JSON list of C-alpha atoms in Angstrom, two decimals:
[
{"chain": "S", "resi": 224, "resn": "MET", "atom": "CA", "xyz": [0.35, -0.35, -0.03]},
{"chain": "S", "resi": 225, "resn": "SER", "atom": "CA", "xyz": [1.03, 3.40, -1.15]},
{"chain": "S", "resi": 226, "resn": "GLU", "atom": "CA", "xyz": [1.47, 6.71, 2.17]},
{"chain": "S", "resi": 227, "resn": "THR", "atom": "CA", "xyz": [-1.50, 7.65, 0.85]},
{"chain": "S", "resi": 228, "resn": "GLY", "atom": "CA", "xyz": [-3.89, 4.76, 1.85]},
{"chain": "S", "resi": 229, "resn": "PHE", "atom": "CA", "xyz": [-4.35, 4.22, -2.34]},
{"chain": "S", "resi": 230, "resn": "ARG", "atom": "CA", "xyz": [-3.43, -0.51, -3.66]},
{"chain": "S", "resi": 231, "resn": "PRO", "atom": "CA", "xyz": [-2.75, 0.91, -7.10]},
{"chain": "S", "resi": 232, "resn": "PRO", "atom": "CA", "xyz": [-4.24, -1.89, -9.35]},
{"chain": "S", "resi": 233, "resn": "GLN", "atom": "CA", "xyz": [-1.98, -4.83, -11.54]},
{"chain": "S", "resi": 234, "resn": "GLN", "atom": "CA", "xyz": [-4.17, -5.78, -13.57]},
{"chain": "S", "resi": 235, "resn": "ALA", "atom": "CA", "xyz": [-6.13, -4.41, -16.58]},
{"chain": "S", "resi": 236, "resn": "ARG", "atom": "CA", "xyz": [-9.89, -5.44, -14.96]},
{"chain": "S", "resi": 237, "resn": "SER", "atom": "CA", "xyz": [-8.58, -3.80, -11.81]},
{"chain": "S", "resi": 238, "resn": "ARG", "atom": "CA", "xyz": [-7.27, -0.92, -14.00]},
{"chain": "S", "resi": 239, "resn": "GLU", "atom": "CA", "xyz": [-11.52, -0.90, -15.11]},
{"chain": "S", "resi": 240, "resn": "SER", "atom": "CA", "xyz": [-12.72, -1.15, -11.58]},
{"chain": "S", "resi": 241, "resn": "LEU", "atom": "CA", "xyz": [-10.47, 1.18, -10.65]},
{"chain": "S", "resi": 242, "resn": "GLN", "atom": "CA", "xyz": [-11.97, 3.70, -14.05]},
{"chain": "S", "resi": 243, "resn": "LYS", "atom": "CA", "xyz": [-15.46, 2.50, -12.27]},
{"chain": "S", "resi": 244, "resn": "VAL", "atom": "CA", "xyz": [-14.83, 4.08, -8.76]},
{"chain": "S", "resi": 245, "resn": "LEU", "atom": "CA", "xyz": [-13.38, 7.45, -9.51]},
{"chain": "S", "resi": 246, "resn": "ALA", "atom": "CA", "xyz": [-16.14, 7.55, -11.85]},
{"chain": "S", "resi": 247, "resn": "ALA", "atom": "CA", "xyz": [-18.88, 7.29, -8.89]},
{"chain": "S", "resi": 248, "resn": "ALA", "atom": "CA", "xyz": [-16.71, 9.27, -6.81]},
{"chain": "S", "resi": 249, "resn": "GLU", "atom": "CA", "xyz": [-16.86, 13.14, -8.52]},
{"chain": "S", "resi": 250, "resn": "ARG", "atom": "CA", "xyz": [-20.34, 12.24, -9.26]},
{"chain": "S", "resi": 251, "resn": "VAL", "atom": "CA", "xyz": [-20.68, 11.70, -6.45]},
{"chain": "S", "resi": 252, "resn": "LEU", "atom": "CA", "xyz": [-19.16, 15.16, -5.29]},
{"chain": "S", "resi": 253, "resn": "ALA", "atom": "CA", "xyz": [-20.73, 16.62, -7.74]},
{"chain": "S", "resi": 254, "resn": "GLU", "atom": "CA", "xyz": [-24.22, 15.94, -7.06]},
{"chain": "S", "resi": 255, "resn": "ARG", "atom": "CA", "xyz": [-23.97, 16.04, -3.61]},
{"chain": "S", "resi": 256, "resn": "GLY", "atom": "CA", "xyz": [-21.40, 17.76, -2.50]},
{"chain": "S", "resi": 257, "resn": "LEU", "atom": "CA", "xyz": [-18.83, 16.76, 0.79]},
{"chain": "S", "resi": 258, "resn": "ASP", "atom": "CA", "xyz": [-20.42, 16.57, 3.49]},
{"chain": "S", "resi": 259, "resn": "GLU", "atom": "CA", "xyz": [-22.76, 13.73, 1.68]},
{"chain": "S", "resi": 260, "resn": "PHE", "atom": "CA", "xyz": [-19.18, 11.93, 0.22]},
{"chain": "S", "resi": 261, "resn": "THR", "atom": "CA", "xyz": [-19.48, 8.70, 1.43]},
{"chain": "S", "resi": 262, "resn": "VAL", "atom": "CA", "xyz": [-17.73, 5.24, 0.98]},
{"chain": "S", "resi": 263, "resn": "GLY", "atom": "CA", "xyz": [-21.31, 3.95, 0.94]},
{"chain": "S", "resi": 264, "resn": "ALA", "atom": "CA", "xyz": [-22.48, 6.23, -2.15]},
{"chain": "S", "resi": 265, "resn": "VAL", "atom": "CA", "xyz": [-19.41, 5.59, -3.59]},
{"chain": "S", "resi": 266, "resn": "ALA", "atom": "CA", "xyz": [-19.45, 1.64, -4.06]},
{"chain": "S", "resi": 267, "resn": "GLU", "atom": "CA", "xyz": [-23.85, 2.27, -4.25]},
{"chain": "S", "resi": 268, "resn": "ARG", "atom": "CA", "xyz": [-23.24, 4.83, -6.95]},
{"chain": "S", "resi": 269, "resn": "ALA", "atom": "CA", "xyz": [-20.72, 2.98, -8.91]},
{"chain": "S", "resi": 270, "resn": "GLY", "atom": "CA", "xyz": [-22.86, -0.75, -7.87]},
{"chain": "S", "resi": 271, "resn": "LEU", "atom": "CA", "xyz": [-20.32, -2.44, -5.70]},
{"chain": "S", "resi": 272, "resn": "SER", "atom": "CA", "xyz": [-19.85, -3.34, -2.04]},
{"chain": "S", "resi": 273, "resn": "VAL", "atom": "CA", "xyz": [-17.99, -1.37, -0.19]},
{"chain": "S", "resi": 274, "resn": "GLY", "atom": "CA", "xyz": [-16.06, -3.34, 0.90]},
{"chain": "S", "resi": 275, "resn": "ALA", "atom": "CA", "xyz": [-15.06, -3.48, -2.89]},
{"chain": "S", "resi": 276, "resn": "ILE", "atom": "CA", "xyz": [-14.05, -0.12, -1.89]},
{"chain": "S", "resi": 277, "resn": "TYR", "atom": "CA", "xyz": [-12.28, -0.30, 1.54]},
{"chain": "S", "resi": 278, "resn": "ARG", "atom": "CA", "xyz": [-10.36, -2.93, -0.04]},
{"chain": "S", "resi": 279, "resn": "ARG", "atom": "CA", "xyz": [-8.93, -0.81, -3.06]},
{"chain": "S", "resi": 280, "resn": "PHE", "atom": "CA", "xyz": [-8.89, 2.71, -0.44]},
{"chain": "S", "resi": 281, "resn": "ASP", "atom": "CA", "xyz": [-8.05, 2.99, 3.06]},
{"chain": "S", "resi": 282, "resn": "GLY", "atom": "CA", "xyz": [-11.31, 5.07, 3.63]},
{"chain": "S", "resi": 283, "resn": "LYS", "atom": "CA", "xyz": [-12.90, 7.97, 2.78]},
{"chain": "S", "resi": 284, "resn": "ASP", "atom": "CA", "xyz": [-9.82, 10.62, 2.98]},
{"chain": "S", "resi": 285, "resn": "GLN", "atom": "CA", "xyz": [-7.35, 8.15, 0.31]},
{"chain": "S", "resi": 286, "resn": "LEU", "atom": "CA", "xyz": [-11.37, 7.71, -2.02]},
{"chain": "S", "resi": 287, "resn": "LEU", "atom": "CA", "xyz": [-11.11, 12.00, -2.58]},
{"chain": "S", "resi": 288, "resn": "TYR", "atom": "CA", "xyz": [-7.29, 11.19, -3.13]},
{"chain": "S", "resi": 289, "resn": "ALA", "atom": "CA", "xyz": [-7.32, 9.59, -5.22]},
{"chain": "S", "resi": 290, "resn": "VAL", "atom": "CA", "xyz": [-10.26, 11.47, -7.51]},
{"chain": "S", "resi": 291, "resn": "LYS", "atom": "CA", "xyz": [-8.48, 14.63, -7.02]},
{"chain": "S", "resi": 292, "resn": "ASP", "atom": "CA", "xyz": [-5.18, 12.91, -8.33]},
{"chain": "S", "resi": 293, "resn": "GLN", "atom": "CA", "xyz": [-6.47, 11.88, -11.25]},
{"chain": "S", "resi": 294, "resn": "VAL", "atom": "CA", "xyz": [-7.67, 15.14, -11.92]},
{"chain": "S", "resi": 295, "resn": "LEU", "atom": "CA", "xyz": [-4.51, 16.62, -11.53]},
{"chain": "S", "resi": 296, "resn": "GLY", "atom": "CA", "xyz": [-3.47, 13.76, -13.89]},
{"chain": "S", "resi": 297, "resn": "GLN", "atom": "CA", "xyz": [-5.45, 15.13, -16.51]},
{"chain": "S", "resi": 298, "resn": "LEU", "atom": "CA", "xyz": [-4.28, 18.78, -16.08]},
{"chain": "S", "resi": 299, "resn": "GLU", "atom": "CA", "xyz": [-0.88, 17.77, -16.64]},
{"chain": "S", "resi": 300, "resn": "ALA", "atom": "CA", "xyz": [-1.78, 15.81, -19.68]},
{"chain": "S", "resi": 301, "resn": "SER", "atom": "CA", "xyz": [-4.36, 18.64, -21.34]},
{"chain": "S", "resi": 302, "resn": "VAL", "atom": "CA", "xyz": [-1.61, 21.80, -20.53]},
{"chain": "S", "resi": 303, "resn": "GLY", "atom": "CA", "xyz": [1.56, 18.72, -21.81]},
{"chain": "S", "resi": 304, "resn": "GLU", "atom": "CA", "xyz": [-0.74, 18.14, -25.03]},
{"chain": "S", "resi": 305, "resn": "ALA", "atom": "CA", "xyz": [-2.17, 22.20, -25.75]},
{"chain": "S", "resi": 306, "resn": "LEU", "atom": "CA", "xyz": [0.90, 22.93, -25.16]},
{"chain": "S", "resi": 307, "resn": "ARG", "atom": "CA", "xyz": [3.04, 20.57, -27.76]},
{"chain": "S", "resi": 308, "resn": "ALA", "atom": "CA", "xyz": [1.86, 22.57, -30.70]},
{"chain": "S", "resi": 309, "resn": "PRO", "atom": "CA", "xyz": [0.39, 24.95, -30.72]},
{"chain": "S", "resi": 310, "resn": "ALA", "atom": "CA", "xyz": [-0.94, 27.77, -32.96]},
{"chain": "S", "resi": 311, "resn": "PRO", "atom": "CA", "xyz": [2.12, 29.84, -33.96]},
{"chain": "S", "resi": 312, "resn": "GLY", "atom": "CA", "xyz": [3.02, 33.60, -30.92]},
{"chain": "S", "resi": 313, "resn": "LEU", "atom": "CA", "xyz": [2.99, 34.33, -27.90]},
{"chain": "S", "resi": 314, "resn": "ALA", "atom": "CA", "xyz": [-0.75, 34.65, -28.54]},
{"chain": "S", "resi": 315, "resn": "GLY", "atom": "CA", "xyz": [-0.46, 30.51, -29.66]},
{"chain": "S", "resi": 316, "resn": "VAL", "atom": "CA", "xyz": [0.77, 29.22, -26.34]},
{"chain": "S", "resi": 317, "resn": "VAL", "atom": "CA", "xyz": [-0.99, 31.79, -23.77]},
{"chain": "S", "resi": 318, "resn": "GLY", "atom": "CA", "xyz": [-4.37, 30.74, -25.58]},
{"chain": "S", "resi": 319, "resn": "ALA", "atom": "CA", "xyz": [-3.24, 26.78, -25.64]},
{"chain": "S", "resi": 320, "resn": "PHE", "atom": "CA", "xyz": [-2.29, 26.87, -21.90]},
{"chain": "S", "resi": 321, "resn": "THR", "atom": "CA", "xyz": [-5.69, 29.07, -20.91]},
{"chain": "S", "resi": 322, "resn": "GLY", "atom": "CA", "xyz": [-8.00, 27.03, -23.55]},
{"chain": "S", "resi": 323, "resn": "ALA", "atom": "CA", "xyz": [-6.58, 23.66, -21.54]},
{"chain": "S", "resi": 324, "resn": "LEU", "atom": "CA", "xyz": [-7.04, 24.42, -17.90]},
{"chain": "S", "resi": 325, "resn": "ALA", "atom": "CA", "xyz": [-10.25, 26.08, -19.00]},
{"chain": "S", "resi": 326, "resn": "GLY", "atom": "CA", "xyz": [-11.06, 22.66, -20.53]},
{"chain": "S", "resi": 327, "resn": "THR", "atom": "CA", "xyz": [-10.10, 20.54, -17.24]},
{"chain": "S", "resi": 328, "resn": "PHE", "atom": "CA", "xyz": [-12.24, 22.45, -15.16]},
{"chain": "S", "resi": 329, "resn": "GLY", "atom": "CA", "xyz": [-14.71, 23.38, -17.45]},
{"chain": "S", "resi": 330, "resn": "ARG", "atom": "CA", "xyz": [-15.21, 19.42, -16.84]},
{"chain": "S", "resi": 331, "resn": "HIS", "atom": "CA", "xyz": [-15.10, 18.94, -13.37]},
{"chain": "S", "resi": 332, "resn": "ASP", "atom": "CA", "xyz": [-16.44, 22.73, -12.43]},
{"chain": "S", "resi": 333, "resn": "ARG", "atom": "CA", "xyz": [-19.03, 21.02, -10.34]},
{"chain": "S", "resi": 334, "resn": "ILE", "atom": "CA", "xyz": [-16.58, 19.12, -7.87]},
{"chain": "S", "resi": 335, "resn": "PHE", "atom": "CA", "xyz": [-13.41, 21.98, -8.25]},
{"chain": "S", "resi": 336, "resn": "PRO", "atom": "CA", "xyz": [-14.32, 23.57, -4.80]},
{"chain": "S", "resi": 337, "resn": "GLU", "atom": "CA", "xyz": [-15.35, 20.30, -2.92]},
{"chain": "S", "resi": 338, "resn": "LEU", "atom": "CA", "xyz": [-11.79, 19.44, -3.85]},
{"chain": "S", "resi": 339, "resn": "LEU", "atom": "CA", "xyz": [-10.33, 22.37, -2.46]},
{"chain": "S", "resi": 340, "resn": "ASP", "atom": "CA", "xyz": [-12.81, 22.21, 0.86]},
{"chain": "S", "resi": 341, "resn": "GLY", "atom": "CA", "xyz": [-11.90, 18.01, 1.96]},
{"chain": "S", "resi": 342, "resn": "GLN", "atom": "CA", "xyz": [-8.04, 18.54, 0.83]},
{"chain": "S", "resi": 343, "resn": "ARG", "atom": "CA", "xyz": [-5.07, 17.63, 2.93]},
{"chain": "S", "resi": 344, "resn": "ALA", "atom": "CA", "xyz": [-2.00, 18.55, 2.89]},
{"chain": "S", "resi": 345, "resn": "ASP", "atom": "CA", "xyz": [-0.72, 15.56, 1.66]},
{"chain": "S", "resi": 346, "resn": "GLY", "atom": "CA", "xyz": [-3.30, 16.90, -1.20]},
{"chain": "S", "resi": 347, "resn": "ARG", "atom": "CA", "xyz": [-2.21, 20.26, -1.38]},
{"chain": "S", "resi": 348, "resn": "ASP", "atom": "CA", "xyz": [0.79, 19.07, -1.90]},
{"chain": "S", "resi": 349, "resn": "ARG", "atom": "CA", "xyz": [0.20, 17.13, -4.32]},
{"chain": "S", "resi": 350, "resn": "GLY", "atom": "CA", "xyz": [-2.10, 20.13, -6.45]},
{"chain": "S", "resi": 351, "resn": "LEU", "atom": "CA", "xyz": [0.64, 21.91, -6.02]},
{"chain": "S", "resi": 352, "resn": "ARG", "atom": "CA", "xyz": [3.28, 20.33, -7.61]},
{"chain": "S", "resi": 353, "resn": "ALA", "atom": "CA", "xyz": [0.44, 19.83, -10.42]},
{"chain": "S", "resi": 354, "resn": "LEU", "atom": "CA", "xyz": [1.21, 23.91, -10.63]},
{"chain": "S", "resi": 355, "resn": "ALA", "atom": "CA", "xyz": [4.36, 23.75, -10.70]},
{"chain": "S", "resi": 356, "resn": "ALA", "atom": "CA", "xyz": [4.77, 21.38, -13.74]},
{"chain": "S", "resi": 357, "resn": "ILE", "atom": "CA", "xyz": [2.26, 23.70, -15.72]},
{"chain": "S", "resi": 358, "resn": "GLN", "atom": "CA", "xyz": [3.28, 26.79, -15.09]},
{"chain": "S", "resi": 359, "resn": "GLU", "atom": "CA", "xyz": [7.40, 25.66, -15.95]},
{"chain": "S", "resi": 360, "resn": "ALA", "atom": "CA", "xyz": [5.65, 23.70, -19.37]},
{"chain": "S", "resi": 361, "resn": "PHE", "atom": "CA", "xyz": [3.91, 27.44, -19.89]},
{"chain": "S", "resi": 362, "resn": "VAL", "atom": "CA", "xyz": [7.46, 28.85, -19.55]},
{"chain": "S", "resi": 363, "resn": "ASP", "atom": "CA", "xyz": [9.49, 26.59, -21.08]},
{"chain": "S", "resi": 364, "resn": "ALA", "atom": "CA", "xyz": [6.33, 26.86, -24.31]},
{"chain": "S", "resi": 365, "resn": "ALA", "atom": "CA", "xyz": [6.97, 30.69, -24.15]},
{"chain": "S", "resi": 366, "resn": "GLY", "atom": "CA", "xyz": [10.54, 30.51, -25.43]},
{"chain": "S", "resi": 367, "resn": "PRO", "atom": "CA", "xyz": [13.45, 33.82, -24.71]},
{"chain": "S", "resi": 368, "resn": "GLN", "atom": "CA", "xyz": [9.34, 35.04, -26.05]},
{"chain": "S", "resi": 369, "resn": "VAL", "atom": "CA", "xyz": [9.11, 37.33, -22.69]},
{"chain": "S", "resi": 370, "resn": "GLU", "atom": "CA", "xyz": [11.50, 36.35, -19.57]},
{"chain": "S", "resi": 371, "resn": "ALA", "atom": "CA", "xyz": [10.79, 34.80, -17.83]},
{"chain": "S", "resi": 372, "resn": "GLU", "atom": "CA", "xyz": [9.50, 35.78, -14.49]},
{"chain": "S", "resi": 373, "resn": "ARG", "atom": "CA", "xyz": [7.11, 37.78, -16.29]},
{"chain": "S", "resi": 374, "resn": "LEU", "atom": "CA", "xyz": [5.69, 34.65, -17.95]},
{"chain": "S", "resi": 375, "resn": "ARG", "atom": "CA", "xyz": [5.98, 33.06, -14.11]},
{"chain": "S", "resi": 376, "resn": "MET", "atom": "CA", "xyz": [3.46, 36.32, -12.62]},
{"chain": "S", "resi": 377, "resn": "VAL", "atom": "CA", "xyz": [0.60, 35.00, -16.04]},
{"chain": "S", "resi": 378, "resn": "SER", "atom": "CA", "xyz": [1.27, 31.86, -15.66]},
{"chain": "S", "resi": 379, "resn": "ARG", "atom": "CA", "xyz": [-0.31, 31.64, -11.44]},
{"chain": "S", "resi": 380, "resn": "THR", "atom": "CA", "xyz": [-2.28, 34.74, -12.80]},
{"chain": "S", "resi": 381, "resn": "ILE", "atom": "CA", "xyz": [-4.30, 32.49, -15.34]},
{"chain": "S", "resi": 382, "resn": "ILE", "atom": "CA", "xyz": [-4.19, 29.75, -13.11]},
{"chain": "S", "resi": 383, "resn": "GLY", "atom": "CA", "xyz": [-5.02, 31.14, -10.06]},
{"chain": "S", "resi": 384, "resn": "SER", "atom": "CA", "xyz": [-8.27, 33.15, -11.91]},
{"chain": "S", "resi": 385, "resn": "CYS", "atom": "CA", "xyz": [-8.89, 29.62, -12.91]},
{"chain": "S", "resi": 386, "resn": "VAL", "atom": "CA", "xyz": [-8.25, 28.01, -9.33]},
{"chain": "S", "resi": 387, "resn": "HIS", "atom": "CA", "xyz": [-11.26, 30.74, -7.92]},
{"chain": "S", "resi": 388, "resn": "ARG", "atom": "CA", "xyz": [-13.97, 30.84, -10.54]},
{"chain": "S", "resi": 389, "resn": "ALA", "atom": "CA", "xyz": [-13.30, 27.08, -9.62]},
{"chain": "S", "resi": 390, "resn": "ALA", "atom": "CA", "xyz": [-14.54, 28.03, -6.22]},
{"chain": "S", "resi": 391, "resn": "SER", "atom": "CA", "xyz": [-16.32, 30.62, -5.94]},
{"chain": "S", "resi": 392, "resn": "SER", "atom": "CA", "xyz": [-18.62, 29.80, -9.11]},
{"chain": "S", "resi": 393, "resn": "ARG", "atom": "CA", "xyz": [-21.65, 28.30, -7.29]},
{"chain": "S", "resi": 394, "resn": "PHE", "atom": "CA", "xyz": [-21.98, 31.56, -5.33]},
{"chain": "S", "resi": 395, "resn": "TRP", "atom": "CA", "xyz": [-20.58, 34.54, -7.34]},
{"chain": "S", "resi": 396, "resn": "PRO", "atom": "CA", "xyz": [-21.02, 33.20, -10.66]},
{"chain": "S", "resi": 397, "resn": "ASP", "atom": "CA", "xyz": [-19.73, 35.11, -14.22]},
{"chain": "S", "resi": 398, "resn": "ASP", "atom": "CA", "xyz": [-22.02, 33.96, -16.36]},
{"chain": "S", "resi": 399, "resn": "LEU", "atom": "CA", "xyz": [-19.51, 33.12, -18.78]},
{"chain": "S", "resi": 400, "resn": "THR", "atom": "CA", "xyz": [-18.28, 29.95, -20.54]},
{"chain": "S", "resi": 401, "resn": "TRP", "atom": "CA", "xyz": [-15.38, 28.11, -19.80]},
{"chain": "S", "resi": 402, "resn": "ALA", "atom": "CA", "xyz": [-14.23, 28.92, -23.52]},
{"chain": "S", "resi": 403, "resn": "ALA", "atom": "CA", "xyz": [-15.40, 32.56, -22.81]},
{"chain": "S", "resi": 404, "resn": "TRP", "atom": "CA", "xyz": [-13.38, 32.64, -19.70]},
{"chain": "S", "resi": 405, "resn": "ALA", "atom": "CA", "xyz": [-10.54, 31.02, -21.43]},
{"chain": "S", "resi": 406, "resn": "THR", "atom": "CA", "xyz": [-10.61, 34.07, -24.29]},
{"chain": "S", "resi": 407, "resn": "GLU", "atom": "CA", "xyz": [-10.90, 37.30, -22.48]},
{"chain": "S", "resi": 408, "resn": "THR", "atom": "CA", "xyz": [-7.83, 35.90, -19.53]},
{"chain": "S", "resi": 409, "resn": "THR", "atom": "CA", "xyz": [-5.81, 35.53, -22.91]},
{"chain": "S", "resi": 410, "resn": "ALA", "atom": "CA", "xyz": [-6.82, 38.89, -23.84]},
{"chain": "S", "resi": 411, "resn": "MET", "atom": "CA", "xyz": [-5.97, 40.06, -20.62]},
{"chain": "S", "resi": 412, "resn": "ALA", "atom": "CA", "xyz": [-2.21, 37.94, -20.05]},
{"chain": "S", "resi": 413, "resn": "LEU", "atom": "CA", "xyz": [-1.80, 39.39, -23.67]},
{"chain": "S", "resi": 414, "resn": "ALA", "atom": "CA", "xyz": [-1.82, 42.64, -23.19]},
{"chain": "S", "resi": 415, "resn": "TYR", "atom": "CA", "xyz": [0.37, 42.58, -19.57]},
{"chain": "S", "resi": 416, "resn": "LEU", "atom": "CA", "xyz": [3.16, 40.16, -22.05]},
{"chain": "S", "resi": 417, "resn": "THR", "atom": "CA", "xyz": [3.26, 42.58, -24.96]},
{"chain": "S", "resi": 418, "resn": "GLY", "atom": "CA", "xyz": [2.41, 46.42, -22.92]}
]
């Protein structure tokens, strides 16, 4: 067992079962929130026994960590993919970065507030590592077009805005789609970088 209280799958059938559990956990978080997120609720949604979940996870905290880890992995992969072949120029890099963030947050926007509210120290550390990785991917992709410190400032601002929007959208809606948010945020970032 890993230090996070999670037993990684070894066989294909086990990996499929794990994905079923994580998808169910994400749906429970999105529909019921953190207060009603229980191993029992996830097991019911996944069509599995509670014991089947406990064979893989020590408890609710480890299951929540696994959901967060999966979403952060998707964020890292999405940003990495977008920055491998962005449109030409600085606008292309900033747009690809912002669009990848918006796409991932948009696909999971109902659970980000719950993940932020329910994070333990190890979950926070995993999140910070993911954010540092995507920031460096952005700086590397932009290359020597702009000094690295300005690029880091922009990436932190975009990431912070994205996280804030996801965390506060239930209470402070802005009536924008995630795509429109990405377009507006890209324009602001470019104004800073080129001004």
